[in-house]
């Protein structure tokens, strides 16, 4: 079962690694998009979110305090869902649908991050370190 969880970790973090690289290498464009959504201090927020995703994804992937990494990804996902994908603010039906899909994706991934947080707290194996947090 350890291998199944490892495969799940790899599949889960692939999205975040790619996004982190984009946030850190295409900062101006990503910050422009964030600013268009009304996010204050868009460039620092873009860089910070890129670092957050990179650290969280590597932590989950490598199993180095994977529980902390899962929490870092959760801290990225929930605010992003509400700040960047506020579908309820959209008037255009196509834009509303697109933002709703992205919102739901982020919320679902947040649920997966919580599941990984729990899994890492159980010291699942195939990790470099044990859990940082103890859930009981």
Tab-separated table of N, CA, C and O in Angstrom:
chain	number	residue	atom	x	y	z
A	1	UNK	N	0.807	-1.199	0.000
A	1	UNK	CA	0.000	0.000	0.000
A	1	UNK	C	0.855	1.270	0.000
A	1	UNK	O	0.400	2.299	-0.478
A	2	UNK	N	2.069	1.190	0.536
A	2	UNK	CA	2.954	2.350	0.540
A	2	UNK	C	3.180	2.871	-0.881
A	2	UNK	O	3.217	4.069	-1.105
A	3	UNK	N	3.322	1.944	-1.837
A	3	UNK	CA	3.586	2.331	-3.222
A	3	UNK	C	2.374	3.044	-3.813
A	3	UNK	O	2.521	4.019	-4.560
A	4	UNK	N	1.179	2.607	-3.472
A	4	UNK	CA	-0.037	3.258	-3.972
A	4	UNK	C	-0.086	4.702	-3.476
A	4	UNK	O	-0.387	5.631	-4.245
A	5	UNK	N	0.218	4.908	-2.212
A	5	UNK	CA	0.233	6.270	-1.671
A	5	UNK	C	1.330	7.102	-2.336
A	5	UNK	O	1.121	8.283	-2.633
A	6	UNK	N	2.472	6.507	-2.598
A	6	UNK	CA	3.551	7.224	-3.279
A	6	UNK	C	3.109	7.648	-4.679
A	6	UNK	O	3.353	8.790	-5.093
A	7	UNK	N	2.463	6.768	-5.407
A	7	UNK	CA	1.961	7.120	-6.741
A	7	UNK	C	0.953	8.261	-6.631
A	7	UNK	O	0.983	9.218	-7.419
A	8	UNK	N	0.066	8.195	-5.641
A	8	UNK	CA	-0.883	9.277	-5.406
A	8	UNK	C	-0.189	10.590	-5.112
A	8	UNK	O	-0.611	11.653	-5.597
A	9	UNK	N	0.876	10.545	-4.334
A	9	UNK	CA	1.642	11.757	-4.023
A	9	UNK	C	2.234	12.361	-5.288
A	9	UNK	O	2.164	13.580	-5.489
A	10	UNK	N	2.804	11.517	-6.139
A	10	UNK	CA	3.416	12.000	-7.378
A	10	UNK	C	2.357	12.662	-8.259
A	10	UNK	O	2.564	13.768	-8.782
A	11	UNK	N	1.223	11.999	-8.422
A	11	UNK	CA	0.156	12.552	-9.254
A	11	UNK	C	-0.393	13.852	-8.669
A	11	UNK	O	-0.682	14.804	-9.399
A	12	UNK	N	-0.530	13.903	-7.361
A	12	UNK	CA	-1.075	15.079	-6.686
A	12	UNK	C	-0.170	16.292	-6.857
A	12	UNK	O	-0.632	17.391	-7.158
A	13	UNK	N	1.129	16.115	-6.679
A	13	UNK	CA	2.031	17.273	-6.683
A	13	UNK	C	2.420	17.744	-8.074
A	13	UNK	O	2.923	18.858	-8.218
A	14	UNK	N	2.184	16.943	-9.096
A	14	UNK	CA	2.569	17.347	-10.454
A	14	UNK	C	1.969	18.701	-10.822
A	14	UNK	O	2.648	19.569	-11.387
A	15	UNK	N	0.711	18.908	-10.493
A	15	UNK	CA	0.035	20.172	-10.775
A	15	UNK	C	0.729	21.337	-10.067
A	15	UNK	O	0.955	22.400	-10.659
A	16	UNK	N	1.078	21.139	-8.815
A	16	UNK	CA	1.662	22.218	-8.023
A	16	UNK	C	3.087	22.538	-8.458
A	16	UNK	O	3.490	23.708	-8.442
A	17	UNK	N	3.846	21.529	-8.835
A	17	UNK	CA	5.214	21.787	-9.301
A	17	UNK	C	5.188	22.620	-10.580
A	17	UNK	O	5.938	23.590	-10.710
A	18	UNK	N	4.317	22.257	-11.519
A	18	UNK	CA	4.204	23.032	-12.755
A	18	UNK	C	3.732	24.450	-12.497
A	18	UNK	O	4.269	25.413	-13.068
A	19	UNK	N	2.747	24.601	-11.636
A	19	UNK	CA	2.240	25.936	-11.305
A	19	UNK	C	3.285	26.767	-10.575
A	19	UNK	O	3.407	27.970	-10.819
A	20	UNK	N	4.024	26.138	-9.678
A	20	UNK	CA	5.066	26.868	-8.944
A	20	UNK	C	6.116	27.401	-9.900
A	20	UNK	O	6.527	28.570	-9.799
A	21	UNK	N	6.535	26.575	-10.838
A	21	UNK	CA	7.526	27.015	-11.822
A	21	UNK	C	6.981	28.202	-12.616
A	21	UNK	O	7.685	29.189	-12.837
A	22	UNK	N	5.718	28.138	-13.019
A	22	UNK	CA	5.110	29.254	-13.754
A	22	UNK	C	5.063	30.521	-12.911
A	22	UNK	O	5.364	31.615	-13.404
A	23	UNK	N	4.691	30.377	-11.644
A	23	UNK	CA	4.628	31.551	-10.760
A	23	UNK	C	6.002	32.195	-10.601
A	23	UNK	O	6.098	33.418	-10.469
A	24	UNK	N	7.051	31.374	-10.605
A	24	UNK	CA	8.395	31.890	-10.351
A	24	UNK	C	9.143	32.300	-11.612
A	24	UNK	O	10.097	33.071	-11.534
A	25	UNK	N	8.728	31.806	-12.776
A	25	UNK	CA	9.430	32.144	-14.023
A	25	UNK	C	8.627	33.071	-14.923
A	25	UNK	O	9.192	33.695	-15.812
A	26	UNK	N	7.328	33.137	-14.716
A	26	UNK	CA	6.456	34.011	-15.516
A	26	UNK	C	5.704	34.954	-14.569
A	26	UNK	O	4.496	35.151	-14.691
A	27	UNK	N	6.450	35.507	-13.644
A	27	UNK	CA	5.864	36.277	-12.557
A	27	UNK	C	5.055	37.466	-13.052
A	27	UNK	O	3.951	37.722	-12.544
A	28	UNK	N	5.567	38.198	-14.022
A	28	UNK	CA	4.861	39.403	-14.487
A	28	UNK	C	3.480	39.058	-15.030
A	28	UNK	O	2.490	39.702	-14.683
A	29	UNK	N	3.400	38.055	-15.882
A	29	UNK	CA	2.115	37.664	-16.457
A	29	UNK	C	1.154	37.132	-15.409
A	29	UNK	O	-0.041	37.468	-15.409
A	30	UNK	N	1.671	36.291	-14.521
A	30	UNK	CA	0.830	35.731	-13.461
A	30	UNK	C	0.361	36.836	-12.507
A	30	UNK	O	-0.781	36.836	-12.069
A	31	UNK	N	1.246	37.781	-12.205
A	31	UNK	CA	0.874	38.892	-11.327
A	31	UNK	C	-0.154	39.781	-12.003
A	31	UNK	O	-1.063	40.308	-11.339
A	32	UNK	N	-0.057	39.962	-13.308
A	32	UNK	CA	-1.050	40.741	-14.041
A	32	UNK	C	-2.431	40.121	-13.936
A	32	UNK	O	-3.435	40.818	-13.743
A	33	UNK	N	-2.485	38.802	-14.050
A	33	UNK	CA	-3.756	38.100	-13.902
A	33	UNK	C	-4.301	38.271	-12.483
A	33	UNK	O	-5.482	38.563	-12.290
A	34	UNK	N	-3.422	38.110	-11.489
A	34	UNK	CA	-3.841	38.271	-10.094
A	34	UNK	C	-4.341	39.693	-9.841
A	34	UNK	O	-5.356	39.895	-9.169
A	35	UNK	N	-3.668	40.685	-10.401
A	35	UNK	CA	-4.096	42.079	-10.238
A	35	UNK	C	-5.459	42.299	-10.889
A	35	UNK	O	-6.300	43.025	-10.347
A	36	UNK	N	-5.693	41.641	-12.026
A	36	UNK	CA	-6.992	41.799	-12.701
A	36	UNK	C	-8.130	41.221	-11.865
A	36	UNK	O	-9.285	41.586	-12.051
A	37	UNK	N	-7.795	40.322	-10.948
A	37	UNK	CA	-8.795	39.753	-10.044
A	37	UNK	C	-8.943	40.579	-8.770
A	37	UNK	O	-9.696	40.215	-7.874
A	38	UNK	N	-8.194	41.681	-8.680
A	38	UNK	CA	-8.303	42.571	-7.532
A	38	UNK	C	-7.386	42.219	-6.378
A	38	UNK	O	-7.533	42.760	-5.278
A	39	UNK	N	-6.434	41.331	-6.608
A	39	UNK	CA	-5.530	40.933	-5.537
A	39	UNK	C	-4.525	42.056	-5.266
A	39	UNK	O	-3.826	42.492	-6.176
A	40	UNK	N	-4.443	42.545	-4.026
A	40	UNK	CA	-3.454	43.581	-3.713
A	40	UNK	C	-2.048	42.988	-3.700
A	40	UNK	O	-1.876	41.800	-3.451
A	41	UNK	N	-1.068	43.825	-3.992
A	41	UNK	CA	0.337	43.386	-4.007
A	41	UNK	C	0.489	42.099	-4.822
A	41	UNK	O	1.020	41.093	-4.345
A	42	UNK	N	0.037	42.146	-6.056
A	42	UNK	CA	-0.046	40.953	-6.892
A	42	UNK	C	1.315	40.299	-7.144
A	42	UNK	O	1.415	39.075	-7.113
A	43	UNK	N	2.339	41.084	-7.397
A	43	UNK	CA	3.643	40.484	-7.694
A	43	UNK	C	4.228	39.764	-6.476
A	43	UNK	O	4.629	38.598	-6.590
A	44	UNK	N	4.282	40.393	-5.283
A	44	UNK	CA	4.771	39.647	-4.128
A	44	UNK	C	3.900	38.431	-3.810
A	44	UNK	O	4.411	37.386	-3.414
A	45	UNK	N	2.589	38.566	-4.005
A	45	UNK	CA	1.694	37.439	-3.746
A	45	UNK	C	1.957	36.297	-4.723
A	45	UNK	O	1.915	35.121	-4.336
A	46	UNK	N	2.243	36.644	-5.962
A	46	UNK	CA	2.551	35.618	-6.966
A	46	UNK	C	3.834	34.886	-6.605
A	46	UNK	O	3.899	33.651	-6.666
A	47	UNK	N	4.851	35.631	-6.231
A	47	UNK	CA	6.118	35.002	-5.836
A	47	UNK	C	5.936	34.158	-4.574
A	47	UNK	O	6.430	33.025	-4.511
A	48	UNK	N	5.228	34.694	-3.598
A	48	UNK	CA	5.013	33.954	-2.342
A	48	UNK	C	4.226	32.674	-2.597
A	48	UNK	O	4.552	31.616	-2.044
A	49	UNK	N	3.198	32.758	-3.430
A	49	UNK	CA	2.412	31.554	-3.701
A	49	UNK	C	3.231	30.531	-4.487
A	49	UNK	O	3.082	29.327	-4.277
A	50	UNK	N	4.119	30.994	-5.344
A	50	UNK	CA	5.003	30.072	-6.060
A	50	UNK	C	5.924	29.329	-5.105
A	50	UNK	O	6.099	28.108	-5.215
A	51	UNK	N	6.501	30.050	-4.167
A	51	UNK	CA	7.369	29.427	-3.162
A	51	UNK	C	6.564	28.470	-2.286
A	51	UNK	O	7.011	27.349	-1.991
A	52	UNK	N	5.376	28.890	-1.876
A	52	UNK	CA	4.506	28.046	-1.043
A	52	UNK	C	4.185	26.733	-1.751
A	52	UNK	O	4.288	25.651	-1.163
A	53	UNK	N	3.798	26.832	-3.028
A	53	UNK	CA	3.489	25.615	-3.789
A	53	UNK	C	4.721	24.732	-3.967
A	53	UNK	O	4.633	23.509	-3.837
A	54	UNK	N	5.853	25.341	-4.278
A	54	UNK	CA	7.071	24.570	-4.496
A	54	UNK	C	7.488	23.820	-3.235
A	54	UNK	O	7.756	22.609	-3.270
A	55	UNK	N	7.519	24.528	-2.108
A	55	UNK	CA	7.903	23.886	-0.845
A	55	UNK	C	6.905	22.803	-0.435
A	55	UNK	O	7.302	21.709	-0.027
A	56	UNK	N	5.616	23.109	-0.550
A	56	UNK	CA	4.593	22.133	-0.191
A	56	UNK	C	4.649	20.900	-1.071
A	56	UNK	O	4.597	19.768	-0.586
A	57	UNK	N	4.781	21.109	-2.381
A	57	UNK	CA	4.804	19.985	-3.320
A	57	UNK	C	6.036	19.114	-3.117
A	57	UNK	O	5.937	17.877	-3.101
A	58	UNK	N	7.197	19.732	-2.948
A	58	UNK	CA	8.413	18.940	-2.726
A	58	UNK	C	8.339	18.175	-1.412
A	58	UNK	O	8.793	17.029	-1.328
A	59	UNK	N	7.775	18.799	-0.397
A	59	UNK	CA	7.629	18.143	0.895
A	59	UNK	C	6.742	16.898	0.787
A	59	UNK	O	7.078	15.827	1.299
A	60	UNK	N	5.593	17.042	0.109
A	60	UNK	CA	4.688	15.904	-0.070
A	60	UNK	C	5.339	14.843	-0.954
A	60	UNK	O	5.302	13.650	-0.647
A	61	UNK	N	5.947	15.258	-2.037
A	61	UNK	CA	6.560	14.315	-2.971
A	61	UNK	C	7.659	13.498	-2.308
A	61	UNK	O	7.681	12.262	-2.412
A	62	UNK	N	8.567	14.186	-1.620
A	62	UNK	CA	9.729	13.516	-1.040
A	62	UNK	C	9.444	12.890	0.326
A	62	UNK	O	10.234	12.087	0.802
A	63	UNK	N	8.352	13.293	0.941
A	63	UNK	CA	8.053	12.775	2.272
A	63	UNK	C	8.948	13.379	3.334
A	63	UNK	O	9.339	12.721	4.291
A	64	UNK	N	9.289	14.641	3.153
A	64	UNK	CA	10.052	15.383	4.155
A	64	UNK	C	9.042	16.273	4.877
A	64	UNK	O	8.631	17.297	4.348
A	65	UNK	N	8.618	15.826	6.050
A	65	UNK	CA	7.536	16.493	6.764
A	65	UNK	C	6.355	16.705	5.816
A	65	UNK	O	5.867	17.811	5.616
A	66	UNK	N	5.919	15.610	5.240
A	66	UNK	CA	4.825	15.654	4.275
A	66	UNK	C	3.555	16.231	4.849
A	66	UNK	O	2.765	16.841	4.124
A	67	UNK	N	3.362	16.063	6.149
A	67	UNK	CA	2.168	16.653	6.778
A	67	UNK	C	2.218	18.175	6.694
A	67	UNK	O	1.224	18.823	6.369
A	68	UNK	N	3.380	18.752	6.946
A	68	UNK	CA	3.541	20.202	6.820
A	68	UNK	C	3.355	20.626	5.362
A	68	UNK	O	2.701	21.626	5.085
A	69	UNK	N	3.922	19.874	4.439
A	69	UNK	CA	3.768	20.189	3.019
A	69	UNK	C	2.316	20.193	2.587
A	69	UNK	O	1.878	21.073	1.842
A	70	UNK	N	1.558	19.213	3.087
A	70	UNK	CA	0.130	19.162	2.761
A	70	UNK	C	-0.591	20.395	3.308
A	70	UNK	O	-1.464	20.959	2.643
A	71	UNK	N	-0.212	20.833	4.503
A	71	UNK	CA	-0.819	22.045	5.071
A	71	UNK	C	-0.441	23.289	4.274
A	71	UNK	O	-1.262	24.188	4.086
A	72	UNK	N	0.799	23.349	3.793
A	72	UNK	CA	1.215	24.486	2.962
A	72	UNK	C	0.366	24.565	1.698
A	72	UNK	O	-0.062	25.646	1.286
A	73	UNK	N	0.109	23.416	1.089
A	73	UNK	CA	-0.723	23.403	-0.113
A	73	UNK	C	-2.158	23.803	0.219
A	73	UNK	O	-2.799	24.524	-0.556
A	74	UNK	N	-2.651	23.375	1.360
A	74	UNK	CA	-3.988	23.779	1.799
A	74	UNK	C	-4.059	25.296	1.985
A	74	UNK	O	-5.022	25.946	1.567
A	75	UNK	N	-3.014	25.871	2.588
A	75	UNK	CA	-2.946	27.315	2.814
A	75	UNK	C	-2.921	28.074	1.482
A	75	UNK	O	-3.421	29.187	1.381
A	76	UNK	N	-2.376	27.460	0.450
A	76	UNK	CA	-2.419	28.062	-0.882
A	76	UNK	C	-3.801	27.907	-1.515
A	76	UNK	O	-4.349	28.846	-2.088
A	77	UNK	N	-4.377	26.717	-1.419
A	77	UNK	CA	-5.584	26.383	-2.179
A	77	UNK	C	-6.846	27.119	-1.724
A	77	UNK	O	-7.608	27.614	-2.567
A	78	UNK	N	-7.113	27.167	-0.441
A	78	UNK	CA	-8.378	27.759	0.002
A	78	UNK	C	-8.471	29.257	-0.295
A	78	UNK	O	-9.474	29.702	-0.873
A	79	UNK	N	-7.468	30.056	0.050
A	79	UNK	CA	-7.573	31.470	-0.331
A	79	UNK	C	-7.630	31.660	-1.846
A	79	UNK	O	-8.358	32.523	-2.338
A	80	UNK	N	-6.889	30.856	-2.579
A	80	UNK	CA	-6.897	30.965	-4.038
A	80	UNK	C	-8.291	30.712	-4.592
A	80	UNK	O	-8.753	31.417	-5.486
A	81	UNK	N	-8.968	29.713	-4.062
A	81	UNK	CA	-10.326	29.410	-4.532
A	81	UNK	C	-11.220	30.636	-4.381
A	81	UNK	O	-11.936	31.012	-5.321
A	82	UNK	N	-11.178	31.275	-3.236
A	82	UNK	CA	-12.084	32.389	-2.960
A	82	UNK	C	-11.629	33.709	-3.574
A	82	UNK	O	-12.458	34.505	-4.013
A	83	UNK	N	-10.327	33.948	-3.612
A	83	UNK	CA	-9.831	35.227	-4.126
A	83	UNK	C	-9.709	35.262	-5.646
A	83	UNK	O	-9.952	36.297	-6.268
A	84	UNK	N	-9.309	34.154	-6.235
A	84	UNK	CA	-9.024	34.136	-7.671
A	84	UNK	C	-10.161	33.557	-8.510
A	84	UNK	O	-10.208	33.783	-9.717
A	85	UNK	N	-11.033	32.793	-7.916
A	85	UNK	CA	-12.067	32.099	-8.693
A	85	UNK	C	-13.468	32.349	-8.129
A	85	UNK	O	-14.274	31.434	-7.989
A	86	UNK	N	-13.749	33.603	-7.830
A	86	UNK	CA	-15.035	34.002	-7.249
A	86	UNK	C	-16.112	34.011	-8.341
A	86	UNK	O	-16.495	35.052	-8.855
A	87	UNK	N	-16.592	32.835	-8.673
A	87	UNK	CA	-17.558	32.680	-9.772
A	87	UNK	C	-18.840	33.466	-9.526
A	87	UNK	O	-19.512	33.889	-10.459
A	88	UNK	N	-19.176	33.701	-8.268
A	88	UNK	CA	-20.407	34.410	-7.927
A	88	UNK	C	-20.356	35.878	-8.324
A	88	UNK	O	-21.385	36.539	-8.367
A	89	UNK	N	-19.160	36.375	-8.641
A	89	UNK	CA	-19.010	37.771	-9.072
A	89	UNK	C	-19.129	37.933	-10.586
A	89	UNK	O	-19.173	39.058	-11.075
A	90	UNK	N	-19.097	36.845	-11.301
A	90	UNK	CA	-19.100	36.899	-12.761
A	90	UNK	C	-20.507	37.060	-13.309
A	90	UNK	O	-21.435	36.389	-12.862
A	91	UNK	N	-20.664	37.939	-14.291
A	91	UNK	CA	-21.950	38.137	-14.952
A	91	UNK	C	-22.051	37.286	-16.220
A	91	UNK	O	-23.114	36.754	-16.530
A	92	UNK	N	-20.944	37.168	-16.930
A	92	UNK	CA	-20.929	36.383	-18.165
A	92	UNK	C	-21.053	34.897	-17.835
A	92	UNK	O	-20.258	34.378	-17.035
A	93	UNK	N	-22.027	34.190	-18.441
A	93	UNK	CA	-22.224	32.772	-18.114
A	93	UNK	C	-20.992	31.893	-18.384
A	93	UNK	O	-20.693	30.993	-17.596
A	94	UNK	N	-20.266	32.161	-19.469
A	94	UNK	CA	-19.078	31.351	-19.772
A	94	UNK	C	-17.977	31.593	-18.741
A	94	UNK	O	-17.329	30.650	-18.271
A	95	UNK	N	-17.762	32.853	-18.385
A	95	UNK	CA	-16.755	33.179	-17.369
A	95	UNK	C	-17.159	32.596	-16.023
A	95	UNK	O	-16.314	32.074	-15.284
A	96	UNK	N	-18.442	32.675	-15.705
A	96	UNK	CA	-18.944	32.131	-14.446
A	96	UNK	C	-18.679	30.629	-14.371
A	96	UNK	O	-18.219	30.105	-13.356
A	97	UNK	N	-18.956	29.922	-15.469
A	97	UNK	CA	-18.738	28.471	-15.517
A	97	UNK	C	-17.258	28.131	-15.361
A	97	UNK	O	-16.894	27.229	-14.603
A	98	UNK	N	-16.402	28.866	-16.056
A	98	UNK	CA	-14.957	28.626	-15.959
A	98	UNK	C	-14.462	28.834	-14.537
A	98	UNK	O	-13.708	28.015	-13.997
A	99	UNK	N	-14.874	29.931	-13.923
A	99	UNK	CA	-14.439	30.213	-12.552
A	99	UNK	C	-15.010	29.198	-11.562
A	99	UNK	O	-14.339	28.824	-10.599
A	100	UNK	N	-16.239	28.726	-11.804
A	100	UNK	CA	-16.828	27.721	-10.917
A	100	UNK	C	-16.036	26.414	-10.993
A	100	UNK	O	-15.783	25.775	-9.964
A	101	UNK	N	-15.629	26.041	-12.193
A	101	UNK	CA	-14.818	24.830	-12.356
A	101	UNK	C	-13.502	24.980	-11.596
A	101	UNK	O	-13.076	24.075	-10.874
A	102	UNK	N	-12.842	26.121	-11.750
A	102	UNK	CA	-11.566	26.350	-11.069
A	102	UNK	C	-11.741	26.405	-9.549
A	102	UNK	O	-10.914	25.886	-8.799
A	103	UNK	N	-12.817	27.032	-9.107
A	103	UNK	CA	-13.126	27.081	-7.676
A	103	UNK	C	-13.305	25.661	-7.129
A	103	UNK	O	-12.717	25.298	-6.106
A	104	UNK	N	-14.128	24.875	-7.805
A	104	UNK	CA	-14.387	23.502	-7.357
A	104	UNK	C	-13.126	22.652	-7.382
A	104	UNK	O	-12.912	21.818	-6.496
A	105	UNK	N	-12.276	22.859	-8.380
A	105	UNK	CA	-10.995	22.138	-8.453
A	105	UNK	C	-10.142	22.466	-7.229
A	105	UNK	O	-9.604	21.570	-6.575
A	106	UNK	N	-10.045	23.747	-6.903
A	106	UNK	CA	-9.225	24.145	-5.761
A	106	UNK	C	-9.781	23.593	-4.447
A	106	UNK	O	-9.021	23.147	-3.581
A	107	UNK	N	-11.092	23.612	-4.295
A	107	UNK	CA	-11.700	23.076	-3.075
A	107	UNK	C	-11.481	21.564	-2.991
A	107	UNK	O	-11.160	21.034	-1.918
A	108	UNK	N	-11.633	20.861	-4.108
A	108	UNK	CA	-11.399	19.413	-4.112
A	108	UNK	C	-9.937	19.090	-3.797
A	108	UNK	O	-9.647	18.167	-3.023
A	109	UNK	N	-9.023	19.854	-4.373
A	109	UNK	CA	-7.609	19.648	-4.070
A	109	UNK	C	-7.302	19.968	-2.609
A	109	UNK	O	-6.433	19.334	-2.000
A	110	UNK	N	-8.000	20.938	-2.038
A	110	UNK	CA	-7.842	21.235	-0.610
A	110	UNK	C	-8.262	20.025	0.216
A	110	UNK	O	-7.612	19.686	1.215
A	111	UNK	N	-9.339	19.364	-0.197
A	111	UNK	CA	-9.759	18.135	0.484
A	111	UNK	C	-8.701	17.054	0.379
A	111	UNK	O	-8.416	16.350	1.359
A	112	UNK	N	-8.099	16.924	-0.787
A	112	UNK	CA	-7.021	15.952	-0.960
A	112	UNK	C	-5.819	16.313	-0.101
A	112	UNK	O	-5.177	15.430	0.489
A	113	UNK	N	-5.508	17.601	0.002
A	113	UNK	CA	-4.392	18.038	0.859
A	113	UNK	C	-4.658	17.666	2.315
A	113	UNK	O	-3.751	17.213	3.024
A	114	UNK	N	-5.903	17.825	2.752
A	114	UNK	CA	-6.252	17.411	4.120
A	114	UNK	C	-6.097	15.900	4.295
A	114	UNK	O	-5.627	15.439	5.347
A	115	UNK	N	-6.487	15.136	3.290
A	115	UNK	CA	-6.329	13.681	3.360
A	115	UNK	C	-4.852	13.302	3.429
A	115	UNK	O	-4.466	12.411	4.200
A	116	UNK	N	-4.020	13.989	2.649
A	116	UNK	CA	-2.579	13.728	2.725
A	116	UNK	C	-2.023	14.148	4.083
A	116	UNK	O	-1.141	13.474	4.624
A	117	UNK	N	-2.519	15.252	4.628
A	117	UNK	CA	-2.090	15.662	5.969
A	117	UNK	C	-2.346	14.530	6.958
A	117	UNK	O	-1.465	14.157	7.738
A	118	UNK	N	-3.535	13.968	6.926
A	118	UNK	CA	-3.864	12.855	7.822
A	118	UNK	C	-2.966	11.650	7.540
A	118	UNK	O	-2.418	11.042	8.466
A	119	UNK	N	-2.812	11.299	6.267
A	119	UNK	CA	-2.004	10.127	5.907
A	119	UNK	C	-0.572	10.279	6.413
A	119	UNK	O	-0.003	9.331	6.968
A	120	UNK	N	0.008	11.452	6.227
A	120	UNK	CA	1.380	11.661	6.705
A	120	UNK	C	1.451	11.634	8.227
A	120	UNK	O	2.472	11.242	8.784
A	121	UNK	N	0.394	12.041	8.898
A	121	UNK	CA	0.413	12.006	10.361
A	121	UNK	C	0.446	10.567	10.888
A	121	UNK	O	0.817	10.342	12.036
A	122	UNK	N	0.083	9.625	10.045
A	122	UNK	CA	0.102	8.209	10.416
A	122	UNK	C	1.435	7.541	10.077
A	122	UNK	O	1.567	6.336	10.217
A	123	UNK	N	2.397	8.325	9.600
A	123	UNK	CA	3.720	7.832	9.220
A	123	UNK	C	3.591	6.662	8.244
A	123	UNK	O	3.908	5.518	8.568
A	124	UNK	N	3.138	6.935	7.003
A	124	UNK	CA	2.740	5.893	6.067
A	124	UNK	C	3.874	5.090	5.430
A	124	UNK	O	3.614	4.117	4.747
A	125	UNK	N	5.100	5.477	5.607
A	125	UNK	CA	6.199	4.773	4.955
A	125	UNK	C	6.564	5.456	3.642
A	125	UNK	O	5.841	6.320	3.150
A	126	UNK	N	7.690	5.047	3.091
A	126	UNK	CA	8.248	5.652	1.885
A	126	UNK	C	8.363	7.174	2.020
A	126	UNK	O	8.016	7.929	1.132
A	127	UNK	N	8.843	7.595	3.178
A	127	UNK	CA	9.085	9.003	3.452
A	127	UNK	C	10.512	9.160	3.969
A	127	UNK	O	11.118	8.184	4.431
A	128	UNK	N	11.030	10.374	3.902
A	128	UNK	CA	12.371	10.627	4.412
A	128	UNK	C	12.316	10.940	5.902
A	128	UNK	O	13.190	10.526	6.660
A	129	UNK	N	11.282	11.681	6.322
A	129	UNK	CA	11.109	11.984	7.746
A	129	UNK	C	9.756	11.507	8.200
A	129	UNK	O	8.860	11.252	7.401
A	130	UNK	N	9.589	11.406	9.488
A	130	UNK	CA	8.286	11.128	10.052
A	130	UNK	C	7.450	12.391	10.083
A	130	UNK	O	7.888	13.446	9.637
A	131	UNK	N	6.242	12.296	10.629
A	131	UNK	CA	5.374	13.482	10.671
A	131	UNK	C	5.903	14.539	11.634
A	131	UNK	O	6.551	14.230	12.624
A	132	UNK	N	5.606	15.774	11.300
A	132	UNK	CA	5.956	16.893	12.164
A	132	UNK	C	4.874	17.091	13.215
A	132	UNK	O	5.152	17.457	14.342
A	133	UNK	N	3.622	16.811	12.833
A	133	UNK	CA	2.480	16.987	13.734
A	133	UNK	C	1.964	15.616	14.162
A	133	UNK	O	1.966	14.686	13.389
A	134	UNK	N	1.499	15.560	15.394
A	134	UNK	CA	0.927	14.308	15.900
A	134	UNK	C	-0.571	14.506	16.067
A	134	UNK	O	-1.007	15.398	16.794
A	135	UNK	N	-1.357	13.659	15.401
A	135	UNK	CA	-2.810	13.769	15.509
A	135	UNK	C	-3.390	12.803	16.516
A	135	UNK	O	-4.590	12.630	16.599
A	136	UNK	N	-2.572	12.126	17.237
A	136	UNK	CA	-3.151	11.324	18.288
A	136	UNK	C	-2.655	9.970	18.322
A	136	UNK	O	-2.941	9.030	18.814
